[in-house]
PDB file of C-alpha atoms in Angstrom:
ATOM      1  CA  MET A 214     107.762  10.284 -34.231  1.00  0.00           C
ATOM      2  CA  ILE A 215     105.762   7.165 -34.991  1.00  0.00           C
ATOM      3  CA  LEU A 216     105.362   4.371 -32.051  1.00  0.00           C
ATOM      4  CA  THR A 217     105.047   0.847 -32.754  1.00  0.00           C
ATOM      5  CA  VAL A 218     104.374  -1.548 -30.147  1.00  0.00           C
ATOM      6  CA  THR A 219     105.344  -5.304 -30.167  1.00  0.00           C
ATOM      7  CA  LEU A 220     104.521  -7.095 -26.983  1.00  0.00           C
ATOM      8  CA  ASN A 221     105.622 -10.438 -28.402  1.00  0.00           C
ATOM      9  CA  THR A 222     109.086  -9.219 -29.728  1.00  0.00           C
ATOM     10  CA  ALA A 223     111.615 -11.903 -31.751  1.00  0.00           C
ATOM     11  CA  LEU A 224     114.499 -12.935 -33.028  1.00  0.00           C
ATOM     12  CA  ASP A 225     113.676 -13.640 -36.643  1.00  0.00           C
ATOM     13  CA  ILE A 226     116.164 -16.448 -38.144  1.00  0.00           C
ATOM     14  CA  THR A 227     115.836 -17.181 -41.756  1.00  0.00           C
ATOM     15  CA  TYR A 228     117.533 -20.382 -43.259  1.00  0.00           C
ATOM     16  CA  ARG A 229     117.752 -21.154 -46.976  1.00  0.00           C
ATOM     17  CA  VAL A 230     118.119 -24.700 -48.047  1.00  0.00           C
ATOM     18  CA  ARG A 231     118.124 -25.817 -51.632  1.00  0.00           C
ATOM     19  CA  SER A 232     115.284 -28.134 -51.309  1.00  0.00           C
ATOM     20  CA  LEU A 233     112.924 -28.758 -48.125  1.00  0.00           C
ATOM     21  CA  ARG A 234     112.025 -32.275 -47.535  1.00  0.00           C
ATOM     22  CA  PRO A 235     110.569 -33.934 -44.585  1.00  0.00           C
ATOM     23  CA  HIS A 236     112.413 -36.520 -42.546  1.00  0.00           C
ATOM     24  CA  THR A 237     115.868 -35.912 -43.749  1.00  0.00           C
ATOM     25  CA  SER A 238     118.820 -33.641 -42.938  1.00  0.00           C
ATOM     26  CA  HIS A 239     119.294 -30.432 -44.595  1.00  0.00           C
ATOM     27  CA  ARG A 240     122.446 -28.253 -45.441  1.00  0.00           C
ATOM     28  CA  VAL A 241     121.674 -24.783 -44.600  1.00  0.00           C
ATOM     29  CA  THR A 242     123.099 -22.504 -47.620  1.00  0.00           C
ATOM     30  CA  ASP A 243     122.409 -19.395 -45.797  1.00  0.00           C
ATOM     31  CA  VAL A 244     121.378 -17.721 -42.413  1.00  0.00           C
ATOM     32  CA  ILE A 245     120.157 -14.061 -41.517  1.00  0.00           C
ATOM     33  CA  GLU A 246     119.073 -12.944 -38.275  1.00  0.00           C
ATOM     34  CA  ARG A 247     116.672  -9.829 -37.340  1.00  0.00           C
ATOM     35  CA  PRO A 248     115.083  -8.284 -34.596  1.00  0.00           C
ATOM     36  CA  GLY A 249     111.728  -9.261 -35.285  1.00  0.00           C
ATOM     37  CA  GLY A 250     107.880  -9.395 -34.139  1.00  0.00           C
ATOM     38  CA  LYS A 251     105.330  -7.496 -36.273  1.00  0.00           C
ATOM     39  CA  GLY A 252     105.782  -4.063 -34.696  1.00  0.00           C
ATOM     40  CA  VAL A 253     109.372  -4.314 -35.110  1.00  0.00           C
ATOM     41  CA  ASN A 254     109.221  -5.194 -38.735  1.00  0.00           C
ATOM     42  CA  VAL A 255     106.777  -2.360 -39.133  1.00  0.00           C
ATOM     43  CA  ALA A 256     109.063   0.030 -37.310  1.00  0.00           C
ATOM     44  CA  ARG A 257     112.185  -1.082 -39.888  1.00  0.00           C
ATOM     45  CA  VAL A 258     110.317  -0.387 -42.828  1.00  0.00           C
ATOM     46  CA  LEU A 259     108.842   2.893 -41.375  1.00  0.00           C
ATOM     47  CA  ALA A 260     112.497   4.048 -40.891  1.00  0.00           C
ATOM     48  CA  ALA A 261     113.480   2.963 -44.597  1.00  0.00           C
ATOM     49  CA  LEU A 262     110.781   5.257 -45.664  1.00  0.00           C
ATOM     50  CA  GLY A 263     112.282   8.127 -43.780  1.00  0.00           C
ATOM     51  CA  HIS A 264     110.017   8.067 -40.764  1.00  0.00           C
ATOM     52  CA  GLU A 265     111.415   8.604 -37.183  1.00  0.00           C
ATOM     53  CA  VAL A 266     110.329   5.471 -35.085  1.00  0.00           C
ATOM     54  CA  THR A 267     110.355   4.153 -31.667  1.00  0.00           C
ATOM     55  CA  VAL A 268     109.792   0.433 -30.799  1.00  0.00           C
ATOM     56  CA  THR A 269     108.449  -0.592 -27.464  1.00  0.00           C
ATOM     57  CA  GLY A 270     107.171  -3.979 -26.063  1.00  0.00           C
ATOM     58  CA  PHE A 271     109.169  -6.364 -24.081  1.00  0.00           C
ATOM     59  CA  ALA A 272     112.718  -8.126 -24.453  1.00  0.00           C
ATOM     60  CA  GLY A 273     114.293 -10.514 -22.021  1.00  0.00           C
ATOM     61  CA  GLY A 274     116.810 -13.120 -21.916  1.00  0.00           C
ATOM     62  CA  ALA A 275     119.982 -13.692 -23.988  1.00  0.00           C
ATOM     63  CA  THR A 276     117.604 -13.881 -27.045  1.00  0.00           C
ATOM     64  CA  GLY A 277     116.285 -10.377 -26.000  1.00  0.00           C
ATOM     65  CA  ARG A 278     119.799  -8.976 -25.744  1.00  0.00           C
ATOM     66  CA  VAL A 279     120.498 -10.145 -29.306  1.00  0.00           C
ATOM     67  CA  VAL A 280     117.465  -8.362 -30.517  1.00  0.00           C
ATOM     68  CA  ARG A 281     118.462  -4.973 -28.718  1.00  0.00           C
ATOM     69  CA  ASP A 282     121.969  -5.326 -29.765  1.00  0.00           C
ATOM     70  CA  LEU A 283     120.609  -5.842 -33.586  1.00  0.00           C
ATOM     71  CA  LEU A 284     118.150  -2.735 -33.140  1.00  0.00           C
ATOM     72  CA  THR A 285     121.316  -0.282 -32.424  1.00  0.00           C
ATOM     73  CA  ASP A 286     122.426  -1.115 -35.652  1.00  0.00           C
ATOM     74  CA  THR A 287     118.730  -0.249 -37.512  1.00  0.00           C
ATOM     75  CA  SER A 288     119.090   3.209 -38.464  1.00  0.00           C
ATOM     76  CA  GLY A 289     116.068   5.491 -37.677  1.00  0.00           C
ATOM     77  CA  VAL A 290     114.938   3.158 -35.142  1.00  0.00           C
ATOM     78  CA  ARG A 291     114.975   3.805 -31.444  1.00  0.00           C
ATOM     79  CA  ASP A 292     115.061   1.153 -28.703  1.00  0.00           C
ATOM     80  CA  ALA A 293     112.432   1.657 -25.935  1.00  0.00           C
ATOM     81  CA  LEU A 294     111.751  -1.818 -25.062  1.00  0.00           C
ATOM     82  CA  VAL A 295     110.628  -2.859 -21.426  1.00  0.00           C
ATOM     83  CA  PRO A 296     112.795  -5.743 -20.059  1.00  0.00           C
ATOM     84  CA  VAL A 297     111.357  -8.915 -18.699  1.00  0.00           C
ATOM     85  CA  ALA A 298     112.773 -11.811 -16.884  1.00  0.00           C
ATOM     86  CA  GLY A 299     111.278 -14.443 -19.526  1.00  0.00           C
ATOM     87  CA  ALA A 300     113.396 -15.087 -22.416  1.00  0.00           C
ATOM     88  CA  THR A 301     112.394 -13.346 -25.637  1.00  0.00           C
ATOM     89  CA  ARG A 302     111.027 -16.056 -28.350  1.00  0.00           C
ATOM     90  CA  ARG A 303     112.698 -16.928 -31.723  1.00  0.00           C
ATOM     91  CA  THR A 304     110.897 -17.561 -35.027  1.00  0.00           C
ATOM     92  CA  ILE A 305     112.378 -19.722 -37.661  1.00  0.00           C
ATOM     93  CA  ALA A 306     111.839 -19.217 -41.454  1.00  0.00           C
ATOM     94  CA  VAL A 307     113.047 -22.120 -43.776  1.00  0.00           C
ATOM     95  CA  VAL A 308     112.878 -21.049 -47.409  1.00  0.00           C
ATOM     96  CA  ASP A 309     113.249 -23.617 -49.913  1.00  0.00           C
ATOM     97  CA  GLY A 310     115.573 -22.451 -52.725  1.00  0.00           C
ATOM     98  CA  HIS A 311     113.812 -25.030 -55.339  1.00  0.00           C
ATOM     99  CA  SER A 312     110.367 -24.117 -54.982  1.00  0.00           C
ATOM    100  CA  GLY A 313     110.833 -20.619 -53.208  1.00  0.00           C
ATOM    101  CA  ASP A 314     108.013 -21.618 -50.501  1.00  0.00           C
ATOM    102  CA  THR A 315     108.752 -20.867 -46.723  1.00  0.00           C
ATOM    103  CA  THR A 316     108.011 -23.076 -43.863  1.00  0.00           C
ATOM    104  CA  GLN A 317     107.550 -20.819 -40.455  1.00  0.00           C
ATOM    105  CA  LEU A 318     108.129 -22.117 -36.811  1.00  0.00           C
ATOM    106  CA  ASN A 319     106.924 -19.794 -34.169  1.00  0.00           C
ATOM    107  CA  GLU A 320     108.070 -20.012 -30.340  1.00  0.00           C
ATOM    108  CA  PRO A 321     105.704 -18.970 -27.693  1.00  0.00           C
ATOM    109  CA  GLY A 322     106.667 -15.578 -25.942  1.00  0.00           C
ATOM    110  CA  PRO A 323     107.905 -15.341 -22.338  1.00  0.00           C
ATOM    111  CA  LEU A 324     105.409 -15.029 -19.248  1.00  0.00           C
ATOM    112  CA  VAL A 325     105.032 -11.489 -18.310  1.00  0.00           C
ATOM    113  CA  ALA A 326     104.493 -10.650 -14.780  1.00  0.00           C
ATOM    114  CA  PRO A 327     101.721  -8.063 -13.597  1.00  0.00           C
ATOM    115  CA  THR A 328     104.545  -5.894 -12.218  1.00  0.00           C
ATOM    116  CA  GLU A 329     106.296  -6.049 -15.959  1.00  0.00           C
ATOM    117  CA  TRP A 330     103.038  -5.016 -17.558  1.00  0.00           C
ATOM    118  CA  GLY A 331     102.348  -2.369 -15.423  1.00  0.00           C
ATOM    119  CA  ALA A 332     105.925  -0.899 -16.171  1.00  0.00           C
ATOM    120  CA  PHE A 333     105.173  -1.212 -19.829  1.00  0.00           C
ATOM    121  CA  GLN A 334     101.844   0.826 -19.360  1.00  0.00           C
ATOM    122  CA  ASP A 335     104.104   3.405 -17.740  1.00  0.00           C
ATOM    123  CA  ARG A 336     106.312   3.404 -20.751  1.00  0.00           C
ATOM    124  CA  TYR A 337     103.646   3.344 -22.944  1.00  0.00           C
ATOM    125  CA  GLU A 338     101.886   6.446 -21.557  1.00  0.00           C
ATOM    126  CA  GLU A 339     105.314   8.614 -21.800  1.00  0.00           C
ATOM    127  CA  LEU A 340     105.773   7.588 -25.175  1.00  0.00           C
ATOM    128  CA  ILE A 341     102.495   8.101 -26.751  1.00  0.00           C
ATOM    129  CA  ALA A 342     102.567  11.722 -25.509  1.00  0.00           C
ATOM    130  CA  GLY A 343     105.091  12.519 -28.247  1.00  0.00           C
ATOM    131  CA  ALA A 344     103.736  10.199 -31.038  1.00  0.00           C
ATOM    132  CA  SER A 345     102.051  11.065 -34.230  1.00  0.00           C
ATOM    133  CA  ALA A 346     100.521   7.477 -34.712  1.00  0.00           C
ATOM    134  CA  VAL A 347     101.037   4.125 -33.003  1.00  0.00           C
ATOM    135  CA  ALA A 348     100.813   0.821 -34.525  1.00  0.00           C
ATOM    136  CA  LEU A 349      99.727  -1.895 -32.091  1.00  0.00           C
ATOM    137  CA  CYS A 350     100.911  -5.205 -33.608  1.00  0.00           C
ATOM    138  CA  GLY A 351     101.062  -8.869 -33.039  1.00  0.00           C
ATOM    139  CA  SER A 352     100.177 -11.628 -30.508  1.00  0.00           C
ATOM    140  CA  LEU A 353      99.905 -11.298 -26.727  1.00  0.00           C
ATOM    141  CA  PRO A 354     102.662 -13.056 -24.753  1.00  0.00           C
ATOM    142  CA  PRO A 355     101.257 -14.963 -21.971  1.00  0.00           C
ATOM    143  CA  GLY A 356     100.512 -12.913 -18.815  1.00  0.00           C
ATOM    144  CA  VAL A 357      99.268 -10.029 -20.738  1.00  0.00           C
ATOM    145  CA  PRO A 358      95.586  -9.235 -20.362  1.00  0.00           C
ATOM    146  CA  VAL A 359      93.515 -10.273 -23.228  1.00  0.00           C
ATOM    147  CA  GLY A 360      92.037  -6.860 -23.235  1.00  0.00           C
ATOM    148  CA  ALA A 361      95.545  -5.317 -23.459  1.00  0.00           C
ATOM    149  CA  TYR A 362      95.098  -3.436 -26.721  1.00  0.00           C
ATOM    150  CA  ALA A 363      91.805  -2.331 -26.107  1.00  0.00           C
ATOM    151  CA  GLY A 364      93.411  -0.365 -23.251  1.00  0.00           C
ATOM    152  CA  LEU A 365      96.219   0.927 -25.207  1.00  0.00           C
ATOM    153  CA  ILE A 366      93.743   2.007 -27.915  1.00  0.00           C
ATOM    154  CA  ARG A 367      91.679   3.882 -25.239  1.00  0.00           C
ATOM    155  CA  THR A 368      95.020   5.909 -23.921  1.00  0.00           C
ATOM    156  CA  ALA A 369      96.094   6.541 -27.316  1.00  0.00           C
ATOM    157  CA  ARG A 370      92.710   8.100 -28.299  1.00  0.00           C
ATOM    158  CA  ALA A 371      92.588   9.830 -25.112  1.00  0.00           C
ATOM    159  CA  ALA A 372      95.982  11.593 -26.340  1.00  0.00           C
ATOM    160  CA  GLY A 373      94.657  12.441 -29.596  1.00  0.00           C
ATOM    161  CA  VAL A 374      96.871   9.962 -31.287  1.00  0.00           C
ATOM    162  CA  PRO A 375      95.670   7.841 -34.259  1.00  0.00           C
ATOM    163  CA  VAL A 376      95.842   3.967 -33.707  1.00  0.00           C
ATOM    164  CA  LEU A 377      96.155   1.312 -36.190  1.00  0.00           C
ATOM    165  CA  LEU A 378      95.479  -2.146 -34.778  1.00  0.00           C
ATOM    166  CA  ASP A 379      96.956  -5.802 -36.319  1.00  0.00           C
ATOM    167  CA  THR A 380      96.273  -8.596 -34.377  1.00  0.00           C
ATOM    168  CA  SER A 381      93.836 -11.672 -34.045  1.00  0.00           C
ATOM    169  CA  GLY A 382      91.531 -13.588 -31.984  1.00  0.00           C
ATOM    170  CA  GLU A 383      89.941 -12.272 -28.668  1.00  0.00           C
ATOM    171  CA  PRO A 384      92.506  -9.254 -28.382  1.00  0.00           C
ATOM    172  CA  LEU A 385      91.323  -8.219 -31.835  1.00  0.00           C
ATOM    173  CA  ARG A 386      87.539  -8.339 -31.034  1.00  0.00           C
ATOM    174  CA  ARG A 387      88.030  -6.535 -27.769  1.00  0.00           C
ATOM    175  CA  GLY A 388      90.289  -3.793 -29.491  1.00  0.00           C
ATOM    176  CA  VAL A 389      87.913  -3.253 -32.130  1.00  0.00           C
ATOM    177  CA  ALA A 390      85.323  -2.366 -29.797  1.00  0.00           C
ATOM    178  CA  ALA A 391      87.852   0.394 -28.405  1.00  0.00           C
ATOM    179  CA  ARG A 392      87.486   2.244 -31.897  1.00  0.00           C
ATOM    180  CA  PRO A 393      90.737   2.353 -33.389  1.00  0.00           C
ATOM    181  CA  ASP A 394      91.326   4.215 -36.471  1.00  0.00           C
ATOM    182  CA  ILE A 395      92.355   1.494 -38.517  1.00  0.00           C
ATOM    183  CA  VAL A 396      92.420  -2.321 -38.229  1.00  0.00           C
ATOM    184  CA  LYS A 397      94.338  -4.621 -40.913  1.00  0.00           C
ATOM    185  CA  PRO A 398      93.172  -8.347 -40.335  1.00  0.00           C
ATOM    186  CA  ASN A 399      93.920 -10.831 -42.806  1.00  0.00           C
ATOM    187  CA  ALA A 400      90.939 -12.846 -44.429  1.00  0.00           C
ATOM    188  CA  ASP A 401      90.925 -15.704 -41.785  1.00  0.00           C
ATOM    189  CA  GLU A 402      91.088 -13.154 -38.994  1.00  0.00           C
ATOM    190  CA  LEU A 403      88.397 -11.245 -40.438  1.00  0.00           C
ATOM    191  CA  ALA A 404      86.216 -14.345 -40.936  1.00  0.00           C
ATOM    192  CA  GLU A 405      86.939 -15.486 -37.197  1.00  0.00           C
ATOM    193  CA  LEU A 406      85.926 -11.778 -35.800  1.00  0.00           C
ATOM    194  CA  THR A 407      82.658 -11.604 -38.010  1.00  0.00           C
ATOM    195  CA  GLY A 408      81.635 -14.919 -38.730  1.00  0.00           C
ATOM    196  CA  SER A 409      81.391 -14.143 -42.727  1.00  0.00           C
ATOM    197  CA  HIS A 410      83.843 -15.329 -45.251  1.00  0.00           C
ATOM    198  CA  GLU A 411      82.805 -12.794 -47.690  1.00  0.00           C
ATOM    199  CA  PRO A 412      85.374  -9.986 -47.202  1.00  0.00           C
ATOM    200  CA  VAL A 413      82.991  -7.114 -48.223  1.00  0.00           C
ATOM    201  CA  ARG A 414      80.394  -8.018 -45.805  1.00  0.00           C
ATOM    202  CA  ALA A 415      82.963  -8.962 -43.131  1.00  0.00           C
ATOM    203  CA  THR A 416      84.988  -5.511 -43.378  1.00  0.00           C
ATOM    204  CA  GLN A 417      81.532  -3.531 -43.105  1.00  0.00           C
ATOM    205  CA  ASP A 418      80.496  -5.512 -40.235  1.00  0.00           C
ATOM    206  CA  THR A 419      84.060  -4.757 -38.477  1.00  0.00           C
ATOM    207  CA  ARG A 420      83.362  -1.030 -39.065  1.00  0.00           C
ATOM    208  CA  ARG A 421      79.912  -1.462 -37.299  1.00  0.00           C
ATOM    209  CA  ARG A 422      81.749  -3.174 -34.316  1.00  0.00           C
ATOM    210  CA  GLY A 423      83.951  -0.115 -33.832  1.00  0.00           C
ATOM    211  CA  ALA A 424      86.916   0.267 -36.179  1.00  0.00           C
ATOM    212  CA  ARG A 425      86.936   3.724 -38.095  1.00  0.00           C
ATOM    213  CA  ALA A 426      88.607   1.962 -41.106  1.00  0.00           C
ATOM    214  CA  VAL A 427      89.163  -1.745 -42.033  1.00  0.00           C
ATOM    215  CA  VAL A 428      91.788  -2.887 -44.278  1.00  0.00           C
ATOM    216  CA  ALA A 429      91.568  -6.498 -45.011  1.00  0.00           C
ATOM    217  CA  SER A 430      94.816  -8.339 -46.349  1.00  0.00           C
ATOM    218  CA  LEU A 431      93.786 -10.799 -49.155  1.00  0.00           C
ATOM    219  CA  GLY A 432      97.360 -12.288 -49.420  1.00  0.00           C
ATOM    220  CA  PRO A 433      98.363 -12.420 -53.171  1.00  0.00           C
ATOM    221  CA  ASP A 434      95.005 -10.698 -54.255  1.00  0.00           C
ATOM    222  CA  GLY A 435      96.131  -7.536 -52.406  1.00  0.00           C
ATOM    223  CA  LEU A 436      93.825  -5.318 -50.119  1.00  0.00           C
ATOM    224  CA  LEU A 437      90.284  -4.638 -49.419  1.00  0.00           C
ATOM    225  CA  ALA A 438      89.548  -1.342 -47.679  1.00  0.00           C
ATOM    226  CA  ALA A 439      86.318  -0.074 -46.025  1.00  0.00           C
ATOM    227  CA  THR A 440      86.807   3.503 -44.900  1.00  0.00           C
ATOM    228  CA  PRO A 441      84.640   6.774 -43.966  1.00  0.00           C
ATOM    229  CA  GLU A 442      85.905   8.073 -47.523  1.00  0.00           C
ATOM    230  CA  GLY A 443      84.957   4.954 -49.458  1.00  0.00           C
ATOM    231  CA  ARG A 444      85.678   1.526 -50.443  1.00  0.00           C
ATOM    232  CA  TRP A 445      88.602   0.209 -52.478  1.00  0.00           C
ATOM    233  CA  ARG A 446      90.523  -2.689 -53.704  1.00  0.00           C
ATOM    234  CA  ALA A 447      94.168  -2.825 -54.363  1.00  0.00           C
ATOM    235  CA  THR A 448      95.973  -5.365 -56.230  1.00  0.00           C
ATOM    236  CA  PRO A 449      99.659  -6.119 -56.983  1.00  0.00           C
ATOM    237  CA  PRO A 450     100.417  -6.291 -60.937  1.00  0.00           C
ATOM    238  CA  ALA A 451     101.234 -10.039 -60.640  1.00  0.00           C
ATOM    239  CA  ARG A 452     101.627 -12.882 -58.007  1.00  0.00           C
ATOM    240  CA  VAL A 453     104.937 -13.588 -56.852  1.00  0.00           C
ATOM    241  CA  HIS A 454     106.854 -16.364 -54.877  1.00  0.00           C
ATOM    242  CA  GLY A 455     109.164 -15.866 -52.106  1.00  0.00           C
ATOM    243  CA  ASN A 456     109.236 -15.479 -48.065  1.00  0.00           C
ATOM    244  CA  PRO A 457     105.885 -13.931 -47.170  1.00  0.00           C
ATOM    245  CA  THR A 458     107.278 -13.357 -43.499  1.00  0.00           C
ATOM    246  CA  GLY A 459     106.574  -9.886 -42.655  1.00  0.00           C
ATOM    247  CA  ALA A 460     104.816  -8.930 -45.650  1.00  0.00           C
ATOM    248  CA  GLY A 461     101.643  -8.043 -43.589  1.00  0.00           C
ATOM    249  CA  ASP A 462     103.888  -5.943 -41.331  1.00  0.00           C
ATOM    250  CA  SER A 463     105.086  -3.979 -44.398  1.00  0.00           C
ATOM    251  CA  ALA A 464     101.724  -3.305 -45.445  1.00  0.00           C
ATOM    252  CA  VAL A 465     101.062  -1.839 -41.763  1.00  0.00           C
ATOM    253  CA  ALA A 466     104.022   0.434 -42.709  1.00  0.00           C
ATOM    254  CA  GLY A 467     102.588   1.881 -45.694  1.00  0.00           C
ATOM    255  CA  LEU A 468      99.285   2.338 -43.967  1.00  0.00           C
ATOM    256  CA  VAL A 469     100.585   4.099 -41.157  1.00  0.00           C
ATOM    257  CA  SER A 470     103.127   6.413 -43.180  1.00  0.00           C
ATOM    258  CA  GLY A 471     100.281   7.032 -45.546  1.00  0.00           C
ATOM    259  CA  LEU A 472      98.182   8.244 -42.537  1.00  0.00           C
ATOM    260  CA  VAL A 473     100.775  10.480 -41.099  1.00  0.00           C
ATOM    261  CA  GLU A 474     101.723  11.965 -44.397  1.00  0.00           C
ATOM    262  CA  ASN A 475      97.900  12.598 -44.977  1.00  0.00           C
ATOM    263  CA  LEU A 476      97.917  10.749 -48.283  1.00  0.00           C
ATOM    264  CA  PRO A 477      94.663   9.923 -49.805  1.00  0.00           C
ATOM    265  CA  TRP A 478      93.276   6.321 -49.485  1.00  0.00           C
ATOM    266  CA  PRO A 479      94.069   5.203 -52.728  1.00  0.00           C
ATOM    267  CA  ASP A 480      97.837   6.266 -52.436  1.00  0.00           C
ATOM    268  CA  ARG A 481      98.051   4.728 -49.021  1.00  0.00           C
ATOM    269  CA  LEU A 482      96.717   1.351 -50.477  1.00  0.00           C
ATOM    270  CA  ALA A 483      99.078   1.517 -53.476  1.00  0.00           C
ATOM    271  CA  ARG A 484     101.999   1.997 -50.984  1.00  0.00           C
ATOM    272  CA  ALA A 485     100.952  -0.848 -48.686  1.00  0.00           C
ATOM    273  CA  VAL A 486     100.530  -3.366 -51.666  1.00  0.00           C
ATOM    274  CA  ALA A 487     103.803  -2.561 -53.131  1.00  0.00           C
ATOM    275  CA  LEU A 488     105.786  -2.672 -49.981  1.00  0.00           C
ATOM    276  CA  SER A 489     104.078  -5.985 -48.965  1.00  0.00           C
ATOM    277  CA  THR A 490     104.927  -7.541 -52.640  1.00  0.00           C
ATOM    278  CA  ALA A 491     108.497  -6.255 -52.433  1.00  0.00           C
ATOM    279  CA  THR A 492     108.872  -7.737 -48.735  1.00  0.00           C
ATOM    280  CA  VAL A 493     107.957 -11.449 -50.490  1.00  0.00           C
ATOM    281  CA  LEU A 494     110.922 -10.846 -52.837  1.00  0.00           C
ATOM    282  CA  ALA A 495     113.323  -9.689 -50.115  1.00  0.00           C
ATOM    283  CA  PRO A 496     115.884 -12.563 -48.910  1.00  0.00           C
ATOM    284  CA  ALA A 497     115.093 -11.883 -45.104  1.00  0.00           C
ATOM    285  CA  ALA A 498     112.124 -11.758 -42.684  1.00  0.00           C
ATOM    286  CA  GLY A 499     110.766  -8.210 -42.255  1.00  0.00           C
ATOM    287  CA  GLU A 500     112.518  -6.435 -44.946  1.00  0.00           C
ATOM    288  CA  TYR A 501     111.656  -5.236 -48.589  1.00  0.00           C
ATOM    289  CA  ASP A 502     113.426  -5.051 -51.795  1.00  0.00           C
ATOM    290  CA  ALA A 503     113.676  -1.182 -52.463  1.00  0.00           C
ATOM    291  CA  ARG A 504     114.099  -1.424 -56.248  1.00  0.00           C
ATOM    292  CA  ALA A 505     111.082  -3.790 -56.813  1.00  0.00           C
ATOM    293  CA  TYR A 506     109.025  -1.495 -54.542  1.00  0.00           C
ATOM    294  CA  GLU A 507     109.798   1.592 -56.695  1.00  0.00           C
ATOM    295  CA  GLU A 508     108.829  -0.640 -59.840  1.00  0.00           C
ATOM    296  CA  LEU A 509     105.629  -1.940 -58.084  1.00  0.00           C
ATOM    297  CA  LEU A 510     104.316   1.298 -56.842  1.00  0.00           C
ATOM    298  CA  GLY A 511     103.331   2.512 -60.241  1.00  0.00           C
ATOM    299  CA  GLN A 512     101.638  -0.733 -61.014  1.00  0.00           C
ATOM    300  CA  VAL A 513      99.291  -1.362 -58.189  1.00  0.00           C
ATOM    301  CA  ALA A 514      95.803  -1.313 -59.331  1.00  0.00           C
ATOM    302  CA  VAL A 515      93.473   0.800 -57.049  1.00  0.00           C
ATOM    303  CA  THR A 516      89.847   0.652 -57.691  1.00  0.00           C
ATOM    304  CA  ALA A 517      86.773   2.091 -55.787  1.00  0.00           C
ATOM    305  CA  GLU A 518      83.851  -0.043 -55.202  1.00  0.00           C
ATOM    306  CA  ALA A 519      80.363   0.998 -54.810  1.00  0.00           C
ATOM    307  CA  THR A 520      79.190   1.495 -51.392  1.00  0.00           C
ATOM    308  CA  ALA A 521      76.499  -0.964 -50.340  1.00  0.00           C
ATOM    309  CA  ALA A 522      73.045   0.201 -49.813  1.00  0.00           C
TER     310      ALA A 522
END
């Protein structure tokens, strides 16, 4: 079982309009609702790849009930979310049908009380005992300690469970120091962490700070990986237009699934890039176009880079 943690779950709502223009009214041509938050998106993709997945984190209020109801209809995903008094947030993606671009609106999460955080930690310790890997994903809702991910990483390491961390800012900095197996920042998050806007140097610096492997998302340019086994770049065959919401989460699913399947790093990276690109082509947040994924998988270019002196 792969465990995904989404402390700031969401109801992802995707609106499609013919053309998005400021200061005007729009007629929505299509609406799609999905349970969301980064770890939930990761879980959905992992399940589609054939893995058994459990999701945990927080859910509350009317929106939280909708998220949990939708999770019951997601094949292969087990709901182990912890209830909170506050309301789960919503995220709104508005897709411009003319340009293919997407505008994203993210609500803040609920305030998590100390007793609720304690209940989550108890649930996490129970779940980690049966996990083959854990992905810690996304932002922290108000009330959760900034060092939360660092503590969860240490708990997983004590249980012998490999950890992937995908977050930003101070939670990322503290989490890296707890020595996760993989971190997956984007270029901006990597620069904020290290102070370097040169991705190769920044990935090396992040490894020195504690991460065993670093896989940096370079947006449409693919992934850059610095690992104990070597360094690679993985790039898609062409740039695509669509809804990028969840593309990074699909990359995480590719990396985690490759980890538990013991795939070589180049194969993990090819899967991650193909899934990420196929997610941009999908109509709703946090899903991927299965046919595009199969076509892209053999077209992703993975090249080894010389190790710096």
